[in-house]
Coordinates of C-alpha atoms and ligand atoms in Angstrom, one line a residue:
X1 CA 0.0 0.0 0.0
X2 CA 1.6 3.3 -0.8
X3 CA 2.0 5.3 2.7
X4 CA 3.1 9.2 2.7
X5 CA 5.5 9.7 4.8
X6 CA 7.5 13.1 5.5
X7 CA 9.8 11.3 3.4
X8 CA 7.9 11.2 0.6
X9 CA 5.7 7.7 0.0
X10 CA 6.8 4.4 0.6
X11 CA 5.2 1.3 -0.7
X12 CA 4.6 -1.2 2.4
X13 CA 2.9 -4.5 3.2
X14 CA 1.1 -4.6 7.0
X15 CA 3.2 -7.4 7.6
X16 CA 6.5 -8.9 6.5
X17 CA 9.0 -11.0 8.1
X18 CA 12.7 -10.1 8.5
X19 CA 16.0 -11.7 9.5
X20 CA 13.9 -14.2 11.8
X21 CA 11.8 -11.8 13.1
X22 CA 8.0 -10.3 11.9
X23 CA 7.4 -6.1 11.6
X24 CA 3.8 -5.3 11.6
X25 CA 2.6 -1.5 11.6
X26 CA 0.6 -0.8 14.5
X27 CA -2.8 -0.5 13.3
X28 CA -4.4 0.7 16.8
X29 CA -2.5 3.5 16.5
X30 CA -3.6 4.8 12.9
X31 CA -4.0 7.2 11.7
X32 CA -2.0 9.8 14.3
X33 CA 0.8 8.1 14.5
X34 CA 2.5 5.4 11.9
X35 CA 4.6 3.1 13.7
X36 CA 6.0 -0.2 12.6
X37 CA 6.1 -2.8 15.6
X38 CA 8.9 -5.5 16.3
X39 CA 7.6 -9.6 17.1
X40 CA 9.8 -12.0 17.7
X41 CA 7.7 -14.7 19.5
X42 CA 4.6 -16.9 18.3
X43 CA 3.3 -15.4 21.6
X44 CA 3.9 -11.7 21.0
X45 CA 2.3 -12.8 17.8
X46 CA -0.7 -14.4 19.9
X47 CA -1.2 -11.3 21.6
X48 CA -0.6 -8.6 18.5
X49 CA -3.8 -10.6 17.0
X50 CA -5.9 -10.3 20.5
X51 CA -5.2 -6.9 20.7
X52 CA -5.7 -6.2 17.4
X53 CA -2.4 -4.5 16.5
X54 CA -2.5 -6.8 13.4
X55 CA -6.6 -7.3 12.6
X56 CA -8.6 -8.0 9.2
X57 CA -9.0 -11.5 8.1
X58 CA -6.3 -12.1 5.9
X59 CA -4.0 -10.2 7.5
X60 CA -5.0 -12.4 10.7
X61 CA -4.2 -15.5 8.6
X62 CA -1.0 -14.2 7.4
X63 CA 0.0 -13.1 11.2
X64 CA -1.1 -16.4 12.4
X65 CA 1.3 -17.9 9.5
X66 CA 4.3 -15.8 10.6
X67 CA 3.5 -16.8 14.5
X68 CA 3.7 -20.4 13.5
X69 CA 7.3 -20.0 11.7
X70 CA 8.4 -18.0 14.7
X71 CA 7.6 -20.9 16.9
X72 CA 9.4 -23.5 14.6
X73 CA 12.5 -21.2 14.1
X74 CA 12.7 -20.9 17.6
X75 CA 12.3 -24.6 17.7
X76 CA 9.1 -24.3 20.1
X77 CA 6.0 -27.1 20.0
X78 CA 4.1 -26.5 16.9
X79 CA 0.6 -27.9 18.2
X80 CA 1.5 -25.6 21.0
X81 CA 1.6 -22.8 19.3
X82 CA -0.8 -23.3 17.4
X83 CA -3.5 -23.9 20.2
X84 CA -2.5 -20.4 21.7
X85 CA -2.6 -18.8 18.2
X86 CA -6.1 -20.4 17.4
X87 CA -7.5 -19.2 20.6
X88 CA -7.0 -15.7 19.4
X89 CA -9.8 -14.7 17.8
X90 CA -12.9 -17.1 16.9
X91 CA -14.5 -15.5 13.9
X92 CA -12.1 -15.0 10.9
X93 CA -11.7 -18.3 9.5
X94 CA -8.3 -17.4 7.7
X95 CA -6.4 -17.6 10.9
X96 CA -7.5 -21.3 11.8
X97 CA -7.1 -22.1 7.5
X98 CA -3.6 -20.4 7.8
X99 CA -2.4 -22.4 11.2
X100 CA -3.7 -25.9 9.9
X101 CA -1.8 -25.0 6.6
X102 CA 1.3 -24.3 8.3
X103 CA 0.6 -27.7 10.4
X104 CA 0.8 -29.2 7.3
X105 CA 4.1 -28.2 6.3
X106 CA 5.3 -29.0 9.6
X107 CA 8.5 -31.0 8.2
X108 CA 9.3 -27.8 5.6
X109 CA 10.9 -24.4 5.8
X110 CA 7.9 -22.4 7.9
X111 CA 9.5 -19.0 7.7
X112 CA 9.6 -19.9 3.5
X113 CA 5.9 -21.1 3.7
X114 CA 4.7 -17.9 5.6
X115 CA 5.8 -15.8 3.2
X116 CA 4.5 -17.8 0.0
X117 CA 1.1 -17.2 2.3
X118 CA 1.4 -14.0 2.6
X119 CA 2.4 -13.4 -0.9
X120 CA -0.7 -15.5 -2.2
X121 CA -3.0 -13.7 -0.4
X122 CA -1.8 -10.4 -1.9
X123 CA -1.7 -11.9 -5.2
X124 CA -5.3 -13.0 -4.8
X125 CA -5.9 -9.3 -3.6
X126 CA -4.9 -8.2 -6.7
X127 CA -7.2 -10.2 -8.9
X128 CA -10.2 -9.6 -6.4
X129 CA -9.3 -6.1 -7.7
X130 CA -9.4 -7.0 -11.2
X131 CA -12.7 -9.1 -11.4
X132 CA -14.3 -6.8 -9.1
X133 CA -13.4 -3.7 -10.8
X134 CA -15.9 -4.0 -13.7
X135 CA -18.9 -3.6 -11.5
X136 CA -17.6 -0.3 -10.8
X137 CA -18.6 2.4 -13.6
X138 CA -17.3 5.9 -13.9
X139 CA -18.9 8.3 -11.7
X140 CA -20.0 5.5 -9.6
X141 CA -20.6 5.8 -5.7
X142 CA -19.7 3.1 -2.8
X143 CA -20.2 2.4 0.3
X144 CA -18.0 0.2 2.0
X145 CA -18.2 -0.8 5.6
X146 CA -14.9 -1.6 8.4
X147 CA -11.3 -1.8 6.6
X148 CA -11.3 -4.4 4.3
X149 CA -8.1 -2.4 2.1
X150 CA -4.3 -2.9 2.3
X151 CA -4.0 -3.1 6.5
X152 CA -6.5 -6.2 6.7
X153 CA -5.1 -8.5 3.8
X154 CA -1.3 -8.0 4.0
X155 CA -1.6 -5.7 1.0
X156 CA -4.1 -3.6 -1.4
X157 CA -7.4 -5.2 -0.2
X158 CA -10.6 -7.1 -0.3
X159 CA -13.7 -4.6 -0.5
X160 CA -11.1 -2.1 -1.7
X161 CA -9.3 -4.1 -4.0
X162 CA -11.9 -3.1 -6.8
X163 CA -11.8 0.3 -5.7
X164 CA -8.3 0.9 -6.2
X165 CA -8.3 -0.8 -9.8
X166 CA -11.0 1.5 -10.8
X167 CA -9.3 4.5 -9.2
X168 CA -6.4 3.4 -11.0
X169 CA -7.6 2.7 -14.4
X170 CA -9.2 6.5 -15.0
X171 CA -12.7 6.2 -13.2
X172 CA -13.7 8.9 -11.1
X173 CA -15.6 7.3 -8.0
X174 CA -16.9 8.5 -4.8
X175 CA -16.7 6.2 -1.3
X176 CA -18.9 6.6 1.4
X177 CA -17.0 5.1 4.3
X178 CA -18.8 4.0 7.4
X179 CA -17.2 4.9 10.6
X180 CA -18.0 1.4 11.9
X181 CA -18.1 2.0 15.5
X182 CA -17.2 0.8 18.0
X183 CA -13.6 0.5 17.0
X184 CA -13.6 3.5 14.4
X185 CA -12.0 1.0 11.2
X186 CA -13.6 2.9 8.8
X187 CA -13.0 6.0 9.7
X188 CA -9.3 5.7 11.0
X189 CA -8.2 2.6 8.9
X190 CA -10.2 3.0 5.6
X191 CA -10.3 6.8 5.1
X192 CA -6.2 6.9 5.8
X193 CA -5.5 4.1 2.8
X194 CA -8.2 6.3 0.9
X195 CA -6.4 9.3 1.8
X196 CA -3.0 7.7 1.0
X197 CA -4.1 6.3 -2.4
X198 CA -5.6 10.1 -3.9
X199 CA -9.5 8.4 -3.8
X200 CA -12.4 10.7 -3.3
X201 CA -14.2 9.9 -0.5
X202 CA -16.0 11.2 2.9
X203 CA -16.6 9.5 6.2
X204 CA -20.1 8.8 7.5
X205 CA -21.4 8.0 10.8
X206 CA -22.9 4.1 10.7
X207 CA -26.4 5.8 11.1
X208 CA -26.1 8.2 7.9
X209 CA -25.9 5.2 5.5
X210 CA -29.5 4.3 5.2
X211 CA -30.2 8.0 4.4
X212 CA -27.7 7.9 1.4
X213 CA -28.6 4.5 0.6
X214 CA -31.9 6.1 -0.8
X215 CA -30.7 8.0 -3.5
X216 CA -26.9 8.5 -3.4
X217 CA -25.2 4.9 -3.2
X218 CA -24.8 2.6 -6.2
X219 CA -23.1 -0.3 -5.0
X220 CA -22.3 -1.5 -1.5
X221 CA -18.6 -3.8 -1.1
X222 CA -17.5 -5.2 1.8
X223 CA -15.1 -8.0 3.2
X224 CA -16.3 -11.0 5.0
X225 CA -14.9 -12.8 8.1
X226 CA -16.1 -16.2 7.3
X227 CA -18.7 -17.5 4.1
X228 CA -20.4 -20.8 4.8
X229 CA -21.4 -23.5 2.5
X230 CA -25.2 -21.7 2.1
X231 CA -23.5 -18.3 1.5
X232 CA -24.3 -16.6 4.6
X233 CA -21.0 -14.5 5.9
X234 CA -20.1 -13.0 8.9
X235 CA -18.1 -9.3 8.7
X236 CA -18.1 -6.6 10.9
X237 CA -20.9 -5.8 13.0
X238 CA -23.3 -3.4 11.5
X239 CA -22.8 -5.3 7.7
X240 CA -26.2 -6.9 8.1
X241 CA -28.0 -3.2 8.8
X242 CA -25.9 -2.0 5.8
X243 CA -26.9 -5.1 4.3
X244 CA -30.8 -5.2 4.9
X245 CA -30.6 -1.5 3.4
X246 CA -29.2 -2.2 0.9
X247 CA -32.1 -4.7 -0.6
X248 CA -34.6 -2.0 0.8
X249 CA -32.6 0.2 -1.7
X250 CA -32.0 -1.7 -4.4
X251 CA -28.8 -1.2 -4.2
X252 CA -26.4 -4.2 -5.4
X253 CA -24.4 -5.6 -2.2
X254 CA -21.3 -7.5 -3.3
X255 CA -18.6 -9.7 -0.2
X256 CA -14.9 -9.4 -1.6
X257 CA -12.8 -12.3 -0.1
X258 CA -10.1 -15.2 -1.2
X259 CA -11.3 -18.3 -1.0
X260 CA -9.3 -18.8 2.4
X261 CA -12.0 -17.3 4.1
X262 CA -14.8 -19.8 3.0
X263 CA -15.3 -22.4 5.7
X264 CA -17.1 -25.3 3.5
X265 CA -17.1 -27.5 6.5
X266 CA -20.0 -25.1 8.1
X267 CA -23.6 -25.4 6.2
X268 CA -25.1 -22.0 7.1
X269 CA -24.1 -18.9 9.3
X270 CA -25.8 -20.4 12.5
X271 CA -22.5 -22.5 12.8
X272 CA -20.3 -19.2 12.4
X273 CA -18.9 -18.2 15.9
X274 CA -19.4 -14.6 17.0
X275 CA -16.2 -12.8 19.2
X276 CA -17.4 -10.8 22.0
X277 CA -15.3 -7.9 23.2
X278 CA -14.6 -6.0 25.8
X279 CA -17.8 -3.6 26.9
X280 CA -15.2 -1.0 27.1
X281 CA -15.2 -0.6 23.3
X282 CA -18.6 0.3 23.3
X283 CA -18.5 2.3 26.6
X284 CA -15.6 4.1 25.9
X285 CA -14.2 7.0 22.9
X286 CA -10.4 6.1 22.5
X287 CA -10.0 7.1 26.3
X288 CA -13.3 9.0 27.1
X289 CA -16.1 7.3 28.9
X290 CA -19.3 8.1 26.9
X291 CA -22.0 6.5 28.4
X292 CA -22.5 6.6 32.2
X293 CA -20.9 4.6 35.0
X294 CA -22.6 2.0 36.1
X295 CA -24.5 1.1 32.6
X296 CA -23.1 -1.9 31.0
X297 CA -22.7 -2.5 27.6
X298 CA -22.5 -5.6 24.9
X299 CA -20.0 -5.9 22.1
X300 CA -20.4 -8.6 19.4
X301 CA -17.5 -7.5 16.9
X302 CA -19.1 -9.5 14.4
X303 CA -23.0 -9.8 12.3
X304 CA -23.8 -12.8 10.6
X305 CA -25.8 -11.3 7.4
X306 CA -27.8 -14.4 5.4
X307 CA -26.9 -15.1 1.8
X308 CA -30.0 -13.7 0.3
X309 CA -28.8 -10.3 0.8
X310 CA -25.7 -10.9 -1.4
X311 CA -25.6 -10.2 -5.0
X312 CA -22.3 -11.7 -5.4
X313 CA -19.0 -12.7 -3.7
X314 CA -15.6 -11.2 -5.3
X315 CA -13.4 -14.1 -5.5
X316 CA -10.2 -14.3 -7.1
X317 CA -11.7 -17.4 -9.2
X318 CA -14.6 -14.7 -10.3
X319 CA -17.9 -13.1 -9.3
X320 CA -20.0 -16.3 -7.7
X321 CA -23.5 -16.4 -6.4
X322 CA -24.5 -17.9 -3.2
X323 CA -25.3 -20.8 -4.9
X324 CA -22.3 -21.7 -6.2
X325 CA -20.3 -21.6 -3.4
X326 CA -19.6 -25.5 -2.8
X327 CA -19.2 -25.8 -6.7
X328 CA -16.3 -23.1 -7.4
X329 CA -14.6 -22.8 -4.1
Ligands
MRU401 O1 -12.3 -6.8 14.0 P1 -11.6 -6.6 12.7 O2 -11.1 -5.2 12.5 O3 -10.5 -7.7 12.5 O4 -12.7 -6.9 11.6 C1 -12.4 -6.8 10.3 C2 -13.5 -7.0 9.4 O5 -14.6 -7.3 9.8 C3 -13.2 -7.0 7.9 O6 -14.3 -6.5 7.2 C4 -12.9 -8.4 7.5 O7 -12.0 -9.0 8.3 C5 -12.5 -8.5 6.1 S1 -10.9 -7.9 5.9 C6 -10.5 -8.0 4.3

């Protein structure tokens, strides 16, 4: 993704690995302050997952990758690590795809396999891009919901991955990026790659969308956590509202995502398990308490939103319905 810098703009991934060791840019501390952070343990990796210091889905899978080959060059128990990794964070089904994968490579060169993981997922960014970028016409206006862009797939993105190639190829767009409270994403994670790429766009408060969902927005993308077999995904809380409104609207709602994140082994989102955070995300502003002492507060970070609402999932294998999930994937 490029990055300005007071140096001029640099061209960066969210995570790489170096000389035995994995650099990550601190994503909770976007976008005052742009810091790249040091892990050298699959349990520093463990914990830069939980906290969220590395968060999307694929850039979850790819940290989980990394984690594993940090373990096995420090010549650590794989199932181990993997167990602690795994028991990060419940929803994205790249992480447990990436750890099993790495399980099965066991006997090989991990830190090697990592990074042939991370650079698939980037290359299957960059098709997502391509056979996503035709539903976008010139002068078109999306709404996009969370960050699914460079920070949350190792590089240039899932729901922004079409954006980009339009952007790039000559069409003048327009994104509406929700805020996507409680943990800001959208307006601190996806307006900053927005920003740093040149694309128009303005940030809306979750609330606003329905109101230019009515005669403004042409086409709804956003990323998914985990597709079942059925089609039914889960992604960021707040996609199903976005999602419901979007039918209500006719507008078209399309899920970007590499095949890593569908889990064919679950039949329909029922099965998909939702992460519950800390009230404090909901309760508190960065630092600032908003809502009262004493009133408590409940924090699903993810939605499940049913596969009726999707027009189509962005694949790098192609535009595919719900119902030809099990078929193509
Ligand atoms: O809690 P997060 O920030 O990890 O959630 C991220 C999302 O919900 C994204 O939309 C999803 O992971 C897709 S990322 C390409």
């Amino acid at each position: 993704m490029l990055v300005r810098t007071p140096d001029g703009k640099v061209d960066i991934r969210a995570l790489w690995m170096t000389r035995g060791t994995v650099r990550a840019i601190e994503q909770r501390l976007l976008p005052g302050k742009f810091k790249i952070v040091t892990i050298r343990t699959y349990k520093e990796m463990a914990e830069a997952i939980s906290n969220m210091t590395i968060r999307g889905a694929p850039s979850i899978g790819a940290a989980a990758a990394y984690g594993m080959a940090l373990a096995w060059i420090k010549g650590e128990d794989l199932d181990k690590a993997a167990k602690v990794i795994k028991d990060t964070r419940p929803t994205a089904h790249d992480l447990f795809f990436a750890v099993d994968l790495m399980l099965s490579k066991r006997d090989e060169d991990l830190a090697r396999a990592a990074d042939e993981f991370a650079d698939t997922i980037v290359e299957m960014c960059y098709k997502i891009g391509q056979n996503g970028s035709g539903l976008i016409k010139d002068g078109s206006k999306i709404l996009t919901h969370c960050n699914a862009g460079a920070l949350a797939t190792v590089d240039f993105g899932t729901a922004l991955a079409p954006i980009r190639v339009a952007h790039r190829t000559g069409k003048r767009i327009f994104v509406y990026v929700d805020e996507t409270r409680p943990r800001l994403q959208g307006a601190k994670l996806t307006a900053w790659e927005l920003l740093n790429e040149g694309i128009d766009h303005a940030v809306i408060s979750d609330n606003a969308a329905g109101h230019y969902m009515k005669d403004s927005v042409d086409l709804v993308i956003v990323g998914a956590d985990r597709i079942a077999r059925n089609g039914d995904f889960a992604n960021k809380i707040g996609t199903y509202t976005k999602a419901v409104l979007a039918k209500e609207n006719r507008v078209p709602f399309y899920v970007a995502a590499p095949v890593s994140t569908f889990d064919l082994k679950i039949k329909n989102g029922d099965s998909i398990p939702i992460e519950e955070r800390s009230e404090d995300e909901v309760l508190f502003l960065d630092d600032c308490r908003v809502a009262p002492k004493g009133s408590r507060a409940l924090n699903p970070a993810f939605d499940v939103t049913p596969a009726r609402y999707v027009k189509g999932f962005i694949t790098e294998k192609g535009i595919l319905k719900p119902g030809d999930i099990s078929r193509r994937t």
